Amino acid sequence: MFDRWTTSHRQPLTLLLSAASLLAIGILGGCLFTKWTQPPLMLVPEIPVQASGAAHSNTIAAATGPIDDKVEGLFTLDFLTGELQCAVLYTYGPNMNTFGGIYRINVVEDMQIEATKKPNYLLLTGFANYARGGRSGNNRVGASVVYVVDANTGNFAAYGVPWNPNAASRGTPQTGPLIPINKGISRLAPVRE
């Protein structure tokens, strides 16, 4: 009686194990077949992307640009005073997440704006890879050039950021004037009013 009971209960278990084994073999075969029939995966090289942004209102313009490979600057231009400022957010070192670099210059004289005229500024940033030699110490010009344009006169000017990456890594605050690089005029013909 004992043999009959164990034999009759083994039969469904054997069928269940056989079905599960066939299912597993089918899934494994399907996976291997699709692996061999698919084209090989292509590795896409890493593409570094850098972007800067700009925005403005009636009285202020703002733009961002890289200062070096680890930090960027926020450039702001106050239309009412002509004050151009670059604030650099330290992203490393002991003063991380603080504006450790603040640079300023007034653009009214460079832009040759008359005191009675209301300027209509544009603010843009560009990339400049200046040679690293020739300057004393660790100071160098940052990777961004900020361009200021007065849409009324057509006058424009370019400014650089004096940057010391070693001071940034130590968390040392950096201040001073922005560096005037060059200026010019885009509107050569007089405007009739």
PDB file of C-alpha atoms in Angstrom, residues 67 101-104 138-143 159-165 174-180:
ATOM      1  CA  ILE A  67      35.234  80.303 -16.205  1.00  0.00           C
ATOM      2  CA  GLY A 101      34.624  85.356  -7.141  1.00  0.00           C
ATOM      3  CA  ILE A 102      33.017  88.764  -7.699  1.00  0.00           C
ATOM      4  CA  TYR A 103      34.283  90.995 -10.509  1.00  0.00           C
ATOM      5  CA  ARG A 104      32.828  94.346 -11.599  1.00  0.00           C
ATOM      6  CA  ASN A 138      48.452  81.618 -11.172  1.00  0.00           C
ATOM      7  CA  ASN A 139      46.221  84.394 -12.496  1.00  0.00           C
ATOM      8  CA  ARG A 140      44.839  83.963 -15.973  1.00  0.00           C
ATOM      9  CA  VAL A 141      41.844  85.059 -17.996  1.00  0.00           C
ATOM     10  CA  GLY A 142      38.838  82.783 -17.533  1.00  0.00           C
ATOM     11  CA  ALA A 143      37.367  80.767 -20.388  1.00  0.00           C
ATOM     12  CA  TYR A 159      35.508  91.837 -21.125  1.00  0.00           C
ATOM     13  CA  GLY A 160      37.418  88.967 -19.534  1.00  0.00           C
ATOM     14  CA  VAL A 161      37.421  87.522 -16.020  1.00  0.00           C
ATOM     15  CA  PRO A 162      40.710  87.457 -14.063  1.00  0.00           C
ATOM     16  CA  TRP A 163      40.743  83.940 -12.646  1.00  0.00           C
ATOM     17  CA  ASN A 164      43.013  82.078 -10.231  1.00  0.00           C
ATOM     18  CA  PRO A 165      41.997  78.394 -10.019  1.00  0.00           C
ATOM     19  CA  GLN A 174      38.555  86.683  -5.452  1.00  0.00           C
ATOM     20  CA  THR A 175      37.511  90.220  -6.348  1.00  0.00           C
ATOM     21  CA  GLY A 176      38.577  92.915  -8.744  1.00  0.00           C
ATOM     22  CA  PRO A 177      37.650  94.601 -11.981  1.00  0.00           C
ATOM     23  CA  LEU A 178      36.707  92.737 -15.135  1.00  0.00           C
ATOM     24  CA  ILE A 179      39.404  93.065 -17.798  1.00  0.00           C
ATOM     25  CA  PRO A 180      38.500  95.260 -20.802  1.00  0.00           C
TER      26      PRO A 180
END
